[in-house]
Short mmCIF file of C-alpha atoms in Angstrom, two decimals:
data_model
loop_
_atom_site.label_atom_id
_atom_site.label_comp_id
_atom_site.label_asym_id
_atom_site.label_seq_id
_atom_site.Cartn_x
_atom_site.Cartn_y
_atom_site.Cartn_z
CA UNK A 1 15.97 -18.91 100.15
CA UNK A 2 18.56 -16.13 100.06
CA UNK A 3 18.55 -12.84 98.27
CA UNK A 4 21.52 -11.26 96.57
CA UNK A 5 21.75 -8.79 99.43
CA UNK A 6 22.03 -11.67 101.88
CA UNK A 7 24.93 -13.12 99.88
CA UNK A 8 26.62 -9.79 99.57
CA UNK A 9 26.24 -9.07 103.30
CA UNK A 10 27.81 -12.40 104.27
CA UNK A 11 30.92 -11.92 102.16
CA UNK A 12 31.23 -8.12 101.79
CA UNK A 13 33.71 -7.11 104.45
CA UNK A 14 35.99 -10.10 103.91
CA UNK A 15 36.06 -9.53 100.16
CA UNK A 16 36.81 -5.81 100.66
CA UNK A 17 39.66 -6.72 102.98
CA UNK A 18 41.03 -9.07 100.35
CA UNK A 19 40.92 -6.26 97.81
CA UNK A 20 42.89 -3.98 100.10
CA UNK A 21 45.59 -6.61 100.59
CA UNK A 22 45.74 -7.27 96.85
CA UNK A 23 46.18 -3.51 96.11
CA UNK A 24 49.07 -3.39 98.60
CA UNK A 25 50.64 -6.50 97.10
CA UNK A 26 50.44 -5.26 93.48
CA UNK A 27 51.37 -1.59 94.03
CA UNK A 28 51.95 0.23 90.75
CA UNK A 29 51.41 -2.36 88.05
CA UNK A 30 49.97 -3.32 84.70
CA UNK A 31 47.91 -6.41 84.27
CA UNK A 32 47.91 -8.38 81.01
CA UNK A 33 45.41 -11.12 80.32
CA UNK A 34 46.47 -14.29 78.58
CA UNK A 35 43.17 -16.11 78.15
CA UNK A 36 44.74 -18.84 76.03
CA UNK A 37 46.85 -19.77 79.09
CA UNK A 38 44.17 -18.85 81.63
CA UNK A 39 46.42 -16.46 83.52
CA UNK A 40 46.97 -12.77 84.26
CA UNK A 41 50.49 -11.32 84.31
CA UNK A 42 51.14 -8.41 86.66
CA UNK A 43 54.88 -8.26 85.89
CA UNK A 44 57.90 -9.11 87.98
CA UNK A 45 57.03 -12.82 87.79
CA UNK A 46 53.57 -12.34 89.28
CA UNK A 47 51.50 -14.62 87.05
CA UNK A 48 48.33 -16.17 88.48
CA UNK A 49 45.40 -18.36 87.37
CA UNK A 50 42.16 -16.54 86.74
CA UNK A 51 38.46 -17.31 86.47
CA UNK A 52 36.34 -15.08 84.26
CA UNK A 53 33.29 -13.56 85.87
CA UNK A 54 31.69 -11.10 83.47
CA UNK A 55 31.92 -7.83 81.57
CA UNK A 56 30.65 -4.28 82.05
CA UNK A 57 29.48 -3.11 78.62
CA UNK A 58 29.45 0.67 78.22
CA UNK A 59 27.42 0.70 75.01
CA UNK A 60 24.20 -0.42 76.68
CA UNK A 61 25.31 -0.04 80.33
CA UNK A 62 24.84 -3.74 81.12
CA UNK A 63 26.64 -6.57 82.87
CA UNK A 64 27.09 -9.86 80.94
CA UNK A 65 28.08 -12.99 82.79
CA UNK A 66 31.05 -14.71 81.15
CA UNK A 67 29.03 -17.93 80.65
CA UNK A 68 26.49 -15.91 78.61
CA UNK A 69 28.77 -13.65 76.61
CA UNK A 70 27.88 -14.11 72.92
CA UNK A 71 31.29 -12.79 71.84
CA UNK A 72 33.30 -14.82 74.36
CA UNK A 73 33.55 -18.47 73.46
CA UNK A 74 35.83 -18.80 76.45
CA UNK A 75 37.43 -22.11 77.43
CA UNK A 76 35.22 -23.99 79.89
CA UNK A 77 38.07 -24.21 82.40
CA UNK A 78 37.99 -20.39 82.76
CA UNK A 79 34.25 -20.42 83.58
CA UNK A 80 34.25 -22.88 86.48
CA UNK A 81 33.77 -20.20 89.15
CA UNK A 82 31.15 -18.32 87.12
CA UNK A 83 29.24 -21.52 86.58
CA UNK A 84 29.57 -22.40 90.28
CA UNK A 85 28.11 -19.01 91.14
CA UNK A 86 25.26 -19.50 88.65
CA UNK A 87 24.42 -22.93 90.10
CA UNK A 88 24.34 -21.32 93.56
CA UNK A 89 21.93 -18.74 92.22
CA UNK A 90 19.71 -21.43 90.68
CA UNK A 91 19.54 -23.33 94.01
CA UNK A 92 18.69 -20.18 95.91
CA UNK A 93 16.61 -18.60 93.16
CA UNK A 94 18.63 -15.39 93.00
CA UNK A 95 17.96 -13.54 89.71
CA UNK A 96 21.12 -11.43 89.94
CA UNK A 97 23.21 -14.59 89.64
CA UNK A 98 21.24 -16.39 86.91
CA UNK A 99 20.04 -13.71 84.50
CA UNK A 100 22.50 -13.61 81.52
CA UNK A 101 22.44 -9.83 81.28
CA UNK A 102 21.79 -7.25 84.03
CA UNK A 103 21.26 -3.43 83.82
CA UNK A 104 24.15 -1.68 85.60
CA UNK A 105 21.56 0.80 86.84
CA UNK A 106 20.39 -2.01 89.15
CA UNK A 107 23.73 -3.60 90.13
CA UNK A 108 27.41 -2.77 89.99
CA UNK A 109 30.15 -5.03 88.67
CA UNK A 110 32.03 -4.49 91.91
CA UNK A 111 29.13 -5.75 94.03
CA UNK A 112 28.78 -8.92 91.89
CA UNK A 113 32.55 -9.52 92.08
CA UNK A 114 32.67 -9.01 95.86
CA UNK A 115 29.93 -11.56 96.32
CA UNK A 116 31.55 -13.95 93.85
CA UNK A 117 34.91 -13.70 95.57
CA UNK A 118 33.37 -14.93 98.75
CA UNK A 119 31.10 -17.65 97.36
CA UNK A 120 33.91 -19.07 95.17
CA UNK A 121 36.67 -18.79 97.81
CA UNK A 122 38.92 -16.63 95.56
CA UNK A 123 41.92 -14.77 96.83
CA UNK A 124 40.53 -11.52 95.32
CA UNK A 125 39.07 -10.19 92.12
CA UNK A 126 40.35 -7.81 89.46
CA UNK A 127 38.72 -5.30 87.15
CA UNK A 128 40.52 -4.91 83.78
CA UNK A 129 39.21 -1.89 81.89
CA UNK A 130 39.33 -1.93 78.10
CA UNK A 131 37.72 -0.46 75.00
CA UNK A 132 33.95 -0.39 75.55
CA UNK A 133 33.88 -1.62 79.12
CA UNK A 134 35.72 -3.73 81.69
CA UNK A 135 36.31 -7.44 82.33
CA UNK A 136 36.10 -8.83 85.86
CA UNK A 137 37.84 -11.98 86.91
CA UNK A 138 38.64 -13.88 90.14
CA UNK A 139 42.25 -14.51 91.17
CA UNK A 140 43.61 -17.74 92.64
CA UNK A 141 46.98 -18.86 94.01
CA UNK A 142 48.07 -15.27 94.84
CA UNK A 143 50.49 -15.29 97.84
CA UNK A 144 48.45 -12.85 99.92
CA UNK A 145 48.48 -12.84 103.75
CA UNK A 146 44.75 -13.12 104.47
CA UNK A 147 45.05 -13.63 108.21
CA UNK A 148 43.18 -10.41 109.07
CA UNK A 149 43.52 -10.96 112.76
CA UNK A 150 47.06 -9.72 112.20
CA UNK A 151 45.80 -6.59 110.43
CA UNK A 152 44.10 -4.47 113.13
CA UNK A 153 44.18 -1.52 110.69
CA UNK A 154 41.73 -3.38 108.45
CA UNK A 155 39.39 -4.81 111.04
CA UNK A 156 37.38 -1.68 111.69
CA UNK A 157 38.15 0.29 108.50
CA UNK A 158 36.83 -2.40 106.08
CA UNK A 159 33.61 -2.69 108.11
CA UNK A 160 33.05 1.06 107.95
CA UNK A 161 33.77 1.10 104.21
CA UNK A 162 31.37 -1.80 103.56
CA UNK A 163 28.37 -0.03 105.05
CA UNK A 164 29.33 3.27 103.42
CA UNK A 165 29.55 1.79 99.96
CA UNK A 166 26.52 -0.51 99.94
CA UNK A 167 22.96 -0.53 101.15
CA UNK A 168 23.19 -3.65 103.29
CA UNK A 169 21.97 -4.86 106.69
CA UNK A 170 24.59 -3.41 109.06
CA UNK A 171 24.06 -6.04 111.71
CA UNK A 172 24.27 -8.94 109.25
CA UNK A 173 27.45 -7.53 107.67
CA UNK A 174 29.01 -7.10 111.14
CA UNK A 175 28.03 -10.58 112.31
CA UNK A 176 29.52 -12.18 109.17
CA UNK A 177 32.77 -10.28 109.57
CA UNK A 178 33.08 -11.13 113.25
CA UNK A 179 32.40 -14.80 112.53
CA UNK A 180 35.16 -14.73 109.96
CA UNK A 181 37.63 -13.33 112.52
CA UNK A 182 36.47 -15.33 115.52
CA UNK A 183 33.93 -17.99 116.56
CA UNK A 184 33.37 -16.05 119.82
CA UNK A 185 30.63 -13.53 119.14
CA UNK A 186 28.33 -12.16 121.79
CA UNK A 187 25.13 -10.68 120.50
CA UNK A 188 22.97 -8.15 122.34
CA UNK A 189 20.19 -5.87 120.95
CA UNK A 190 22.43 -2.81 120.87
CA UNK A 191 25.83 -4.34 120.17
CA UNK A 192 27.93 -7.20 118.88
CA UNK A 193 31.14 -8.15 120.62
CA UNK A 194 33.83 -10.46 119.17
CA UNK A 195 36.46 -12.15 121.36
CA UNK A 196 39.57 -13.98 120.45
CA UNK A 197 41.02 -16.42 122.98
CA UNK A 198 38.56 -14.99 125.47
CA UNK A 199 39.74 -11.38 125.04
CA UNK A 200 37.52 -8.70 123.38
CA UNK A 201 38.94 -7.38 120.12
CA UNK A 202 36.02 -5.84 118.26
CA UNK A 203 32.91 -4.07 119.60
CA UNK A 204 30.26 -2.60 117.33
CA UNK A 205 27.24 -0.63 118.63
CA UNK A 206 24.00 -0.07 116.74
CA UNK A 207 21.20 2.42 116.94
CA UNK A 208 17.50 1.46 117.27
CA UNK A 209 17.26 1.10 113.44
CA UNK A 210 20.09 -1.42 113.49
CA UNK A 211 22.68 0.90 111.88
CA UNK A 212 26.25 1.07 113.07
CA UNK A 213 26.95 4.07 115.28
CA UNK A 214 30.35 3.10 116.71
CA UNK A 215 33.14 0.66 115.95
CA UNK A 216 35.75 -0.01 118.61
CA UNK A 217 38.71 -2.25 117.69
CA UNK A 218 40.79 -3.56 120.61
CA UNK A 219 42.99 -5.62 118.29
CA UNK A 220 46.74 -5.09 118.32
CA UNK A 221 49.69 -6.15 116.25
CA UNK A 222 50.57 -8.70 118.95
#
């Protein structure tokens, strides 16, 4: 059985990289939800399907999953990803993914959305603040370039950001990211080395506690 931290570690860096590419794509923007149509409109013809995840509620500082929101009554077709994530949580017995309401003191909406983005294969997620809280949803069919092997600037920086933002297993996070980028991963007690087409492109060293001490990216734009 997995824990929520296991799920987050497996998807964390990839989901953070997706968020960076989404931010670059949107630039300055305003997002408008049209739940009756199941889309979000970012302006300039950028209208994309969405899947509702949940809501941060400021009044009692909790997270409510969209499938459990007593005020929602959302169309079922907008809850497919949230239900898929819940079913995954039921199979793996992960309370964070199956409890209808969670204290935000224990978990952040961003952490839940990062994990959900990976499990559900979304292009990215979006946080829409509003009166009394914020709604999170997954985005699909966004024309983002998600070939991160062509973004050497993101390869090391997103890994660094991941372990700075969240208390996760550094080695597990690194291994998952390297496996996303390449199937050629060499593992030694003090380091992980990823190769692409036989050539090294990412080396990560760890201390005796398994925490990252150095990230060396040999990737290039070519």
